[in-house]
Coordinates of C-alpha atoms in Angstrom, one line a residue:
Chain A
M47 CA -60.0 -48.0 -36.3
P48 CA -57.4 -47.5 -39.0
R49 CA -53.9 -47.2 -37.7
P50 CA -52.5 -43.7 -38.2
A51 CA -49.6 -43.5 -40.6
A52 CA -46.3 -43.9 -38.9
Y53 CA -44.7 -40.6 -38.0
R54 CA -41.8 -39.6 -40.3
P55 CA -39.7 -36.7 -39.0
P56 CA -39.5 -33.8 -41.5
Q57 CA -36.2 -32.7 -42.9
V58 CA -34.6 -30.3 -40.5
P59 CA -31.9 -28.0 -41.6
T60 CA -28.4 -29.1 -40.7
V61 CA -26.7 -26.9 -38.1
D62 CA -23.4 -25.2 -38.9
E63 CA -21.5 -26.0 -35.7
V64 CA -18.9 -23.3 -36.0
A65 CA -21.5 -20.7 -36.8
A66 CA -23.7 -21.7 -33.9
Q67 CA -20.8 -21.4 -31.5
E68 CA -19.6 -18.1 -33.0
R69 CA -23.1 -16.6 -32.8
A70 CA -23.6 -17.7 -29.2
A71 CA -20.2 -16.2 -28.3
R72 CA -21.1 -13.0 -30.0
L73 CA -24.4 -12.7 -28.2
A74 CA -22.5 -13.4 -24.9
S75 CA -20.3 -10.4 -25.4
R76 CA -23.0 -7.7 -24.8
S77 CA -22.6 -5.5 -21.8
I78 CA -25.7 -5.1 -19.7
K79 CA -25.6 -2.5 -16.9
K80 CA -27.6 -0.4 -14.6
E81 CA -31.4 -0.3 -15.3
A82 CA -31.3 -3.0 -18.0
K83 CA -29.4 -5.2 -15.6
V84 CA -31.9 -4.7 -12.8
E85 CA -34.8 -5.4 -15.1
G86 CA -33.1 -8.5 -16.5
L87 CA -32.2 -9.9 -13.0
T88 CA -35.7 -9.3 -11.7
R89 CA -37.3 -11.0 -14.7
L90 CA -34.9 -13.9 -14.2
I91 CA -36.2 -14.5 -10.7
A92 CA -39.7 -14.8 -12.0
M93 CA -38.5 -17.1 -14.8
L94 CA -36.7 -19.5 -12.4
D95 CA -37.7 -23.1 -11.8
L96 CA -36.1 -23.5 -8.4
T97 CA -35.0 -27.0 -8.4
T98 CA -34.1 -29.8 -6.0
L99 CA -33.7 -33.2 -7.6
E100 CA -31.6 -35.2 -5.2
G101 CA -31.9 -38.7 -3.7
A102 CA -31.5 -37.0 -0.4
D103 CA -34.6 -34.7 -0.8
T104 CA -36.8 -34.7 2.3
P105 CA -40.1 -33.0 3.0
G106 CA -38.2 -30.5 5.2
K107 CA -35.8 -29.6 2.4
V108 CA -38.7 -29.1 -0.1
K109 CA -40.5 -27.0 2.5
S110 CA -37.5 -24.7 2.8
L111 CA -37.1 -24.6 -1.0
C112 CA -40.7 -23.4 -1.2
Q113 CA -40.1 -20.7 1.5
K114 CA -37.2 -19.5 -0.6
A115 CA -39.4 -19.6 -3.7
R116 CA -42.0 -17.4 -2.1
T117 CA -39.7 -14.9 -0.5
P118 CA -36.2 -15.2 -2.0
D119 CA -34.6 -12.7 0.4
P120 CA -36.7 -12.0 3.5
G121 CA -34.0 -9.6 4.8
S122 CA -34.0 -7.3 1.8
S123 CA -35.8 -4.0 1.6
Q124 CA -36.4 -4.7 -2.0
D125 CA -39.6 -6.2 -3.3
H126 CA -38.3 -9.2 -5.2
P127 CA -40.9 -11.3 -7.2
S128 CA -41.4 -14.9 -6.3
V129 CA -39.9 -17.5 -8.6
G130 CA -41.8 -19.1 -11.5
A131 CA -42.0 -22.7 -10.2
V132 CA -40.5 -25.2 -7.8
C133 CA -39.3 -28.4 -9.5
V134 CA -39.2 -31.6 -7.5
Y135 CA -39.4 -35.4 -7.7
P136 CA -42.9 -37.0 -7.8
P137 CA -43.2 -38.0 -4.1
M138 CA -42.5 -34.4 -3.1
V139 CA -45.4 -32.9 -5.2
P140 CA -48.0 -32.9 -2.4
V141 CA -45.5 -31.3 0.0
A142 CA -44.6 -28.6 -2.5
R143 CA -48.3 -28.1 -3.4
E144 CA -49.1 -27.4 0.3
H145 CA -46.3 -24.9 0.8
V146 CA -46.9 -22.8 -2.3
E147 CA -50.7 -22.6 -1.8
G148 CA -52.0 -19.1 -2.2
T149 CA -49.2 -17.9 -4.4
D150 CA -48.6 -17.8 -8.2
I151 CA -45.7 -20.3 -7.9
R152 CA -46.3 -23.4 -9.9
V153 CA -45.3 -26.9 -8.9
A154 CA -43.3 -28.7 -11.5
S155 CA -42.4 -32.3 -11.2
V156 CA -40.2 -34.6 -13.2
A157 CA -41.7 -37.8 -14.3
S158 CA -41.5 -40.7 -16.9
Y159 CA -38.5 -42.3 -15.1
F160 CA -36.4 -39.3 -14.8
P161 CA -33.4 -39.0 -15.4
S162 CA -32.8 -42.0 -17.7
G163 CA -36.3 -42.7 -19.1
Q164 CA -35.3 -46.3 -19.3
A165 CA -38.6 -48.0 -18.7
A166 CA -41.5 -49.3 -20.6
L167 CA -43.9 -46.7 -22.1
D168 CA -46.9 -47.7 -20.0
E169 CA -44.8 -47.3 -16.8
R170 CA -43.7 -43.9 -17.9
V171 CA -47.2 -42.9 -18.9
D172 CA -48.5 -44.2 -15.5
E173 CA -46.0 -42.0 -13.6
V174 CA -47.1 -38.9 -15.6
E175 CA -50.7 -39.6 -14.8
R176 CA -49.9 -40.0 -11.1
V177 CA -48.0 -36.8 -11.0
R178 CA -50.8 -35.0 -12.8
D179 CA -53.3 -36.3 -10.3
A180 CA -51.1 -35.4 -7.3
G181 CA -51.4 -31.8 -8.3
A182 CA -48.4 -30.8 -10.4
D183 CA -49.0 -27.9 -12.7
E184 CA -46.1 -28.7 -14.9
I185 CA -44.5 -32.0 -15.8
D186 CA -40.9 -32.4 -17.0
V187 CA -40.5 -35.7 -18.9
V188 CA -37.4 -37.1 -20.5
L189 CA -36.9 -38.0 -24.1
S190 CA -36.1 -41.6 -24.6
R191 CA -32.5 -41.3 -25.7
N192 CA -32.4 -45.0 -26.1
A193 CA -35.0 -44.8 -28.9
F194 CA -33.6 -41.6 -30.4
L195 CA -30.0 -42.7 -30.7
S196 CA -31.0 -46.0 -32.3
G197 CA -32.8 -44.1 -35.0
E198 CA -36.4 -45.0 -33.9
Y199 CA -37.8 -41.5 -34.4
A200 CA -41.4 -42.8 -34.9
R201 CA -41.2 -44.4 -31.5
V202 CA -39.8 -41.3 -29.9
H203 CA -42.7 -39.3 -31.4
R204 CA -45.3 -41.9 -30.3
E205 CA -43.9 -42.0 -26.7
I206 CA -43.9 -38.2 -26.3
S207 CA -47.4 -38.1 -27.8
A208 CA -48.6 -40.6 -25.2
L209 CA -46.9 -38.6 -22.4
V210 CA -48.6 -35.4 -23.7
E211 CA -51.9 -37.1 -23.7
A212 CA -51.4 -38.4 -20.2
S213 CA -50.5 -35.0 -18.9
G214 CA -53.9 -33.6 -20.0
E215 CA -54.1 -29.9 -19.5
K216 CA -50.9 -29.7 -17.6
H217 CA -47.8 -28.0 -19.1
L218 CA -45.5 -30.7 -20.5
K219 CA -41.8 -30.0 -20.8
V220 CA -39.7 -32.4 -22.8
I221 CA -36.1 -32.8 -21.6
L222 CA -33.8 -33.7 -24.6
E223 CA -30.7 -34.3 -22.5
T224 CA -28.5 -32.6 -25.1
G225 CA -25.4 -33.8 -23.3
E226 CA -26.2 -37.3 -24.6
L227 CA -27.3 -36.4 -28.1
E228 CA -23.7 -35.6 -29.2
T229 CA -24.3 -33.3 -32.2
Y230 CA -26.3 -30.1 -32.8
D231 CA -28.0 -31.8 -35.7
A232 CA -29.4 -34.4 -33.4
V233 CA -30.5 -31.6 -31.0
R234 CA -32.3 -29.9 -33.8
L235 CA -34.0 -33.0 -34.9
A236 CA -35.0 -34.0 -31.3
S237 CA -36.4 -30.5 -30.7
R238 CA -38.5 -30.9 -33.8
I239 CA -39.8 -34.3 -32.9
A240 CA -40.7 -33.2 -29.4
M241 CA -42.6 -30.1 -30.7
D242 CA -44.4 -32.2 -33.4
A243 CA -45.5 -34.6 -30.6
G244 CA -47.1 -31.7 -28.7
A245 CA -44.5 -30.5 -26.1
D246 CA -45.3 -27.2 -24.5
F247 CA -41.7 -26.6 -23.6
I248 CA -38.4 -28.1 -24.7
K249 CA -35.7 -28.3 -22.1
T250 CA -32.0 -28.9 -22.5
S251 CA -31.0 -31.2 -19.6
T252 CA -31.8 -33.2 -16.6
G253 CA -28.8 -31.7 -14.7
K254 CA -27.4 -35.2 -14.2
V255 CA -25.3 -35.3 -17.3
K256 CA -22.4 -33.1 -18.3
P257 CA -22.3 -30.9 -20.4
A258 CA -25.7 -29.6 -19.4
A259 CA -27.1 -26.3 -20.8
T260 CA -24.7 -24.5 -23.0
M261 CA -25.2 -21.3 -25.0
P262 CA -24.8 -22.9 -28.5
V263 CA -27.1 -25.8 -27.7
T264 CA -29.7 -23.4 -26.4
L265 CA -29.3 -21.3 -29.5
V266 CA -29.9 -24.3 -31.7
M267 CA -33.1 -25.2 -29.8
L268 CA -34.3 -21.6 -29.9
E269 CA -33.9 -21.5 -33.6
A270 CA -35.8 -24.8 -33.9
I271 CA -38.6 -23.1 -31.8
R272 CA -38.6 -20.1 -34.1
D273 CA -38.8 -22.1 -37.3
Y274 CA -41.6 -24.3 -35.8
Y275 CA -43.5 -21.2 -34.9
R276 CA -43.2 -19.7 -38.4
E277 CA -44.4 -23.0 -39.9
T278 CA -47.2 -23.9 -37.5
G279 CA -48.0 -20.7 -35.5
R280 CA -47.6 -22.7 -32.2
E281 CA -45.5 -21.0 -29.5
V282 CA -43.3 -23.5 -27.7
G283 CA -41.4 -22.5 -24.6
M284 CA -37.7 -23.0 -23.8
K285 CA -36.0 -24.1 -20.6
P286 CA -32.2 -24.3 -20.3
A287 CA -31.4 -26.2 -17.2
G288 CA -28.2 -27.4 -15.4
G289 CA -25.0 -25.6 -14.9
I290 CA -26.3 -22.0 -14.9
R291 CA -25.1 -20.8 -11.5
K292 CA -24.3 -17.1 -12.0
A293 CA -26.3 -14.0 -12.9
K294 CA -24.0 -13.0 -15.8
P295 CA -24.4 -16.1 -18.0
A296 CA -28.1 -16.1 -17.1
L297 CA -28.5 -12.6 -18.5
R298 CA -26.8 -13.8 -21.7
Y299 CA -29.5 -16.4 -22.1
L300 CA -32.0 -13.6 -22.0
V301 CA -30.2 -11.7 -24.7
M302 CA -30.2 -14.8 -26.9
V303 CA -33.9 -15.4 -26.4
K304 CA -34.7 -11.8 -27.3
E305 CA -32.5 -11.9 -30.4
V306 CA -33.9 -15.2 -31.7
L307 CA -37.5 -15.1 -30.6
G308 CA -38.2 -11.5 -29.6
D309 CA -39.9 -10.0 -26.6
A310 CA -42.9 -12.4 -26.8
W311 CA -40.7 -15.1 -25.3
L312 CA -39.3 -13.0 -22.5
T313 CA -42.0 -14.1 -20.1
P314 CA -42.2 -17.0 -17.5
E315 CA -44.9 -18.6 -19.8
R316 CA -42.4 -19.0 -22.6
F317 CA -39.0 -19.1 -21.0
R318 CA -37.7 -20.7 -17.8
I319 CA -34.3 -21.5 -16.3
G320 CA -33.9 -24.6 -14.3
A321 CA -31.4 -23.9 -11.5
S322 CA -30.9 -23.9 -7.7
S323 CA -27.8 -21.9 -6.8
L324 CA -28.5 -19.2 -9.5
L325 CA -31.1 -17.5 -7.3
N326 CA -28.7 -16.4 -4.6
D327 CA -26.3 -14.9 -7.2
L328 CA -29.2 -12.9 -8.7
L329 CA -30.1 -11.6 -5.3
L330 CA -26.4 -10.7 -4.6
Q331 CA -26.3 -8.7 -7.9
L332 CA -29.6 -6.9 -7.2
E333 CA -28.5 -5.9 -3.7
K334 CA -25.3 -4.6 -5.2
E335 CA -27.2 -2.5 -7.8
Q336 CA -29.4 -1.1 -5.1
Y337 CA -26.8 -0.1 -2.5
G338 CA -23.6 0.2 -4.6
R339 CA -21.8 -2.1 -2.2
Y340 CA -20.8 -5.7 -2.9
Y341 CA -23.0 -8.0 -0.9
S342 CA -22.3 -11.3 0.8
K343 CA -23.9 -14.7 0.6
R344 CA -23.8 -14.8 4.4
Y345 CA -26.9 -12.6 4.5
L346 CA -28.9 -15.0 2.3
S347 CA -30.4 -18.4 3.1
L348 CA -28.8 -21.6 1.7
G349 CA -29.6 -22.4 -1.8
Chain B
M184 CA 11.2 -0.3 -16.0
A185 CA 7.8 -2.0 -16.0
N186 CA 4.1 -1.4 -16.5
I187 CA 2.3 -2.1 -13.3
C188 CA -1.4 -3.0 -13.1
R189 CA -3.6 -0.5 -11.5
A190 CA -6.3 -2.6 -9.8
S191 CA -9.9 -1.4 -10.2
R192 CA -12.9 -1.9 -8.0
K193 CA -13.8 -5.0 -10.1
D194 CA -10.4 -6.5 -9.7
F195 CA -10.9 -6.3 -6.0
R196 CA -14.3 -7.8 -6.3
N197 CA -12.9 -10.8 -8.3
A198 CA -10.1 -11.1 -5.7
V199 CA -12.7 -11.4 -2.9
V200 CA -14.6 -14.1 -4.8
A201 CA -11.3 -16.0 -5.2
A202 CA -10.4 -15.5 -1.6
R203 CA -13.9 -16.6 -0.4
D204 CA -13.8 -19.7 -2.5
A205 CA -10.4 -20.7 -1.2
H206 CA -11.3 -20.0 2.5
D207 CA -12.9 -23.2 3.5
G208 CA -10.2 -25.3 2.0
W209 CA -7.4 -23.3 3.6
A210 CA -9.1 -23.1 7.0
G211 CA -9.9 -26.8 6.8
R212 CA -6.3 -27.9 6.4
S213 CA -4.5 -29.0 9.5
A214 CA -2.6 -26.3 11.3
F215 CA 0.5 -28.4 10.8
N216 CA 0.0 -28.4 7.0
R217 CA -0.4 -24.7 6.9
G218 CA 2.9 -24.5 8.8
Q219 CA 4.5 -26.7 6.2
I220 CA 3.4 -24.5 3.4
L221 CA 4.6 -21.3 5.1
Y222 CA 7.9 -23.0 5.8
R223 CA 8.0 -23.9 2.1
M224 CA 7.5 -20.3 1.2
G225 CA 10.5 -19.4 3.2
E226 CA 12.5 -22.0 1.4
M227 CA 11.4 -20.9 -2.0
L228 CA 12.2 -17.3 -1.1
E229 CA 15.7 -18.4 0.0
S230 CA 16.3 -20.2 -3.2
R231 CA 15.7 -16.9 -5.0
R232 CA 17.6 -14.9 -2.4
Q233 CA 20.1 -13.2 -4.8
A234 CA 17.4 -12.2 -7.3
F235 CA 15.4 -10.4 -4.6
V236 CA 18.5 -8.7 -3.2
D237 CA 19.3 -7.5 -6.7
T238 CA 15.8 -6.2 -7.3
L239 CA 15.8 -4.4 -3.9
V240 CA 19.0 -2.7 -4.9
E241 CA 17.9 -1.8 -8.5
T242 CA 14.4 -0.8 -8.0
A243 CA 14.0 0.2 -4.3
G244 CA 17.3 2.0 -4.0
Y245 CA 18.6 -0.2 -1.2
D246 CA 22.3 -0.5 -0.5
S247 CA 23.4 -4.1 -0.8
G248 CA 23.8 -4.6 2.9
A249 CA 20.3 -3.5 3.7
A250 CA 18.9 -5.5 0.8
V251 CA 20.5 -8.7 2.1
A252 CA 19.2 -7.9 5.6
E253 CA 15.7 -7.4 4.3
V254 CA 15.5 -10.6 2.3
D255 CA 17.0 -12.7 5.1
A256 CA 14.6 -11.1 7.6
A257 CA 11.7 -11.9 5.3
I258 CA 12.8 -15.6 5.1
D259 CA 13.2 -15.8 8.8
R260 CA 9.8 -14.2 9.3
L261 CA 8.0 -16.8 7.2
V262 CA 9.7 -19.6 9.2
Y263 CA 8.8 -17.8 12.4
Y264 CA 5.1 -17.7 11.6
A265 CA 5.3 -21.3 10.1
G266 CA 6.1 -22.3 13.6
W267 CA 3.1 -20.5 15.1
T268 CA 0.4 -22.2 13.0
D269 CA 0.0 -25.2 15.2
K270 CA 0.9 -23.4 18.5
F271 CA -1.1 -20.1 18.6
A272 CA -4.4 -21.9 19.4
Q273 CA -2.8 -23.4 22.5
V274 CA -1.6 -20.0 23.6
F275 CA -4.7 -17.9 22.8
G276 CA -7.3 -20.6 23.4
S277 CA -8.4 -21.3 27.0
I278 CA -10.2 -23.7 29.2
N279 CA -12.6 -21.6 31.3
P280 CA -13.6 -22.4 34.8
V281 CA -17.4 -22.4 35.0
A282 CA -19.8 -23.0 37.9
S283 CA -22.0 -25.6 36.1
S284 CA -21.1 -29.1 35.1
H285 CA -19.7 -28.1 31.8
F286 CA -16.3 -28.4 30.2
D287 CA -16.0 -24.9 28.8
F288 CA -13.3 -24.0 26.3
S289 CA -12.5 -21.3 23.8
V290 CA -10.7 -21.7 20.6
P291 CA -9.6 -19.1 18.0
E292 CA -11.0 -19.5 14.5
P293 CA -10.1 -17.6 11.4
S294 CA -12.2 -14.4 10.7
G295 CA -12.5 -15.3 7.0
V296 CA -11.5 -13.0 4.1
V297 CA -9.1 -10.2 5.1
A298 CA -8.0 -7.2 3.0
A299 CA -4.7 -5.7 3.9
F300 CA -3.3 -2.3 2.8
C301 CA 0.4 -3.0 2.9
P302 CA 3.2 -0.8 4.1
Q303 CA 4.8 1.8 1.8
S304 CA 8.3 1.1 3.1
A305 CA 10.2 -2.3 3.0
P306 CA 8.6 -3.5 -0.2
L307 CA 9.4 -7.1 0.5
L308 CA 9.5 -7.5 4.2
G309 CA 6.6 -5.2 4.9
L310 CA 4.4 -7.4 2.7
V311 CA 5.5 -10.6 4.3
S312 CA 5.1 -9.2 7.8
C313 CA 1.4 -8.3 6.9
M314 CA 0.6 -11.5 5.0
A315 CA 2.1 -14.2 7.2
P316 CA 0.2 -13.6 10.5
I317 CA -3.1 -13.2 8.6
I318 CA -2.9 -16.6 6.8
V319 CA -1.5 -18.5 9.9
P320 CA -5.0 -19.2 11.5
G321 CA -6.6 -20.0 8.1
N322 CA -7.7 -16.6 6.8
T323 CA -7.4 -15.8 3.1
V324 CA -6.0 -12.4 2.2
I325 CA -6.1 -9.8 -0.5
L326 CA -2.9 -7.7 -0.3
L327 CA -3.2 -4.2 -1.7
V328 CA 0.1 -2.8 -2.6
E329 CA 1.0 0.8 -3.4
N330 CA 4.7 1.6 -3.0
D331 CA 7.7 2.6 -5.1
A332 CA 8.8 -0.9 -5.9
P333 CA 5.6 -2.9 -6.6
T334 CA 7.4 -5.4 -8.9
L335 CA 8.7 -7.0 -5.7
A336 CA 5.1 -7.9 -4.8
L337 CA 4.7 -9.6 -8.1
D338 CA 8.0 -11.5 -7.6
L339 CA 6.7 -12.6 -4.3
A340 CA 3.6 -13.9 -6.1
E341 CA 5.9 -16.2 -8.1
V342 CA 7.4 -17.5 -4.8
L343 CA 4.0 -18.2 -3.4
D344 CA 2.9 -19.9 -6.6
T345 CA 5.7 -22.5 -6.2
S346 CA 5.1 -23.1 -2.5
D347 CA 2.1 -25.4 -2.7
L348 CA 0.0 -22.6 -1.5
P349 CA -3.6 -23.2 -2.8
G350 CA -4.9 -20.7 -5.3
G351 CA -6.9 -17.9 -3.8
V352 CA -5.4 -17.9 -0.4
V353 CA -3.1 -14.9 -1.1
N354 CA -4.3 -12.4 -3.7
I355 CA -2.0 -9.5 -4.6
L356 CA -3.4 -6.3 -6.2
T357 CA -1.2 -3.4 -7.1
G358 CA -3.0 -0.1 -7.4
S359 CA -4.0 3.2 -5.8
R360 CA -5.2 2.7 -2.2
E361 CA -7.0 6.1 -2.4
E362 CA -9.1 4.7 -5.3
L363 CA -9.8 1.4 -3.7
R364 CA -10.3 2.1 0.0
G365 CA -14.0 3.1 -0.2
H366 CA -14.9 -0.1 -2.0
V367 CA -12.7 -2.2 0.3
G368 CA -14.4 -0.8 3.4
G369 CA -17.9 -1.2 2.0
H370 CA -17.5 -4.7 0.6
R371 CA -19.8 -6.8 2.8
D372 CA -18.0 -10.1 2.0
V373 CA -14.7 -8.8 3.6
D374 CA -14.5 -9.9 7.3
A375 CA -11.5 -7.9 8.4
I376 CA -9.3 -5.1 7.2
L377 CA -5.6 -4.4 8.1
S378 CA -4.4 -1.0 7.2
V379 CA -0.8 -0.1 7.7
G380 CA 0.1 3.6 7.6
A381 CA -3.4 4.8 7.1
S382 CA -4.0 8.6 7.1
T383 CA -6.7 10.0 9.3
E384 CA -8.8 10.4 6.2
E385 CA -8.4 6.8 5.2
R386 CA -9.2 5.6 8.6
T387 CA -12.4 7.6 8.7
I388 CA -13.4 6.2 5.3
L389 CA -12.7 2.6 6.2
E390 CA -14.5 2.8 9.5
R391 CA -17.5 4.5 8.0
E392 CA -17.9 2.2 5.0
G393 CA -17.2 -0.9 7.1
A394 CA -19.6 0.0 9.9
E395 CA -22.7 -1.5 8.4
S396 CA -21.3 -5.0 8.0
V397 CA -19.3 -4.7 11.3
T398 CA -16.0 -5.4 9.5
R399 CA -13.1 -5.8 11.9
M400 CA -10.5 -3.1 11.6
E401 CA -6.8 -3.2 12.5
F402 CA -4.7 -0.1 12.1
R403 CA -0.9 -0.1 12.4
S404 CA 1.6 2.6 11.7
D405 CA 4.2 2.1 9.0
R406 CA 7.8 1.6 10.1
S407 CA 11.2 2.2 8.6
P408 CA 12.9 -0.8 6.9
T409 CA 15.2 -1.1 9.9
E410 CA 12.3 -1.2 12.3
W411 CA 10.5 -3.8 10.1
R412 CA 13.6 -6.0 10.4
A413 CA 13.5 -5.8 14.2
D414 CA 12.1 -8.6 16.4
E415 CA 9.4 -6.1 17.6
S416 CA 7.8 -6.4 14.1
Q417 CA 6.9 -10.0 14.6
S418 CA 4.6 -11.3 17.2
P419 CA 1.9 -13.9 17.8
Y420 CA -0.3 -11.0 18.9
W421 CA -0.4 -9.9 15.2
I422 CA -2.4 -13.0 14.5
V423 CA -5.0 -12.2 17.1
P424 CA -6.9 -9.3 15.3
F425 CA -7.8 -11.8 12.6
V426 CA -9.4 -14.6 14.6
E427 CA -12.9 -15.0 16.2
V428 CA -13.0 -16.8 19.5
K429 CA -15.5 -19.6 19.7
T430 CA -16.5 -20.9 23.1
T431 CA -18.0 -24.3 23.6
W432 CA -20.0 -25.5 26.6
H433 CA -19.7 -29.3 26.7
P434 CA -21.8 -31.1 29.3
V435 CA -19.8 -33.4 31.6
G436 CA -20.3 -35.7 34.5
R437 CA -23.2 -37.0 36.5

């Protein structure tokens, strides 16, 4: 069999750093109130990847996370949607699978030696296959920053292609870990390589590195998705993750998605937010909109 | 003379968030350390004694004798409550005789976030007399100030800022209490409300709005500056409305 020609990353436009920051700041200045706010908050719940990625995760903790994913606020008179997915470490996939059975909630698992990705490719592929067979619907893999930062773009592409293949029919999200890529140009290039290799989603961060998701970096990635869509017609999803804890910034991300990619991306199939404590703040704001009184976290479960 | 902020519903909301964030840290400090900080407030106020006297004369219309008396009383009051921080639990806690083999004891714990409508009179001393007993057991407080000399409240904020008081423990809002009272009463993250000099109408509003979240209410009448200076205006019993008593049954023996 002839070897396929080595992948060469296409020229990506350079990112004007100041312009990206200004644009992100401009989009963050919109005022969203009343009906639009309620609509946005409700959608955000359905777009949430409720996440627990700690060394201290236990089956009990994952079970309670799944409970919260199914019924975010049992005490509320409002009919909140369930969240988009629960995101856990590989050993917790069967536990999560069992506790979201019979709902629309998807099980996402990190794999490929999250969060560093520092392992041989066959080990990383092996983990993706195991997670796939354990019943995860979505698999979050990490980009090999080791390869990317040493300029081995063909290797990055080959590795992600292998992970995409290993994931089979499952949704594959590629985590760029933008906090370690240093520049917006690098983010833009990494986004393109991941999409070329067949990623279904690109995701900002593992949540283990600061800075995690920021508005400008998400904007750069959204623009990469837009340009890729115009060029190839393939719709790639976006998932900012890490550091989004309050409803107000989360709404700003929605504004940005709408402005860059349009309404087609404002669905859980195309846009997700990876967070854990954000859910309670969304619920607080929804209760406030419903009753006109500020609510307290004491009435909500931990999270 | 000055432009004074007129706090809105959202300013109050932000103050509650700050107070809630600060609560665990403040309540978690040792009682002795809270006492040290209250004592420090007294010292810092004393170091600015003349400035406060002048302000009372210039903006609140006090004669100089009354102004000196009010500032000195405010300093003494901070020192008075500083002493109570590590003593009130002994006085108001108890060991309870029970029939079973348990060691049963009750300790007062802070209520949480307290909103306080401060007195109209005695712009400095009234404020201190409301604030100090609330923060003694580890509560955090939002002081709502509406009187003829609100700049004194802001001067007091400078004193607090230089007293090692952690941010968010005391939050001062100047504004119209008529505008704010409905929101204060209805805010479900407020654990207790002190209202000094409430009209019947205000009392009704606060009690109605606070009923759903069972907010503790303490109503006191306003006093004249002379009465605020008197010993009757300071008491460990003023701490008690802002604590919750926790009783523990500890198995012993056999």
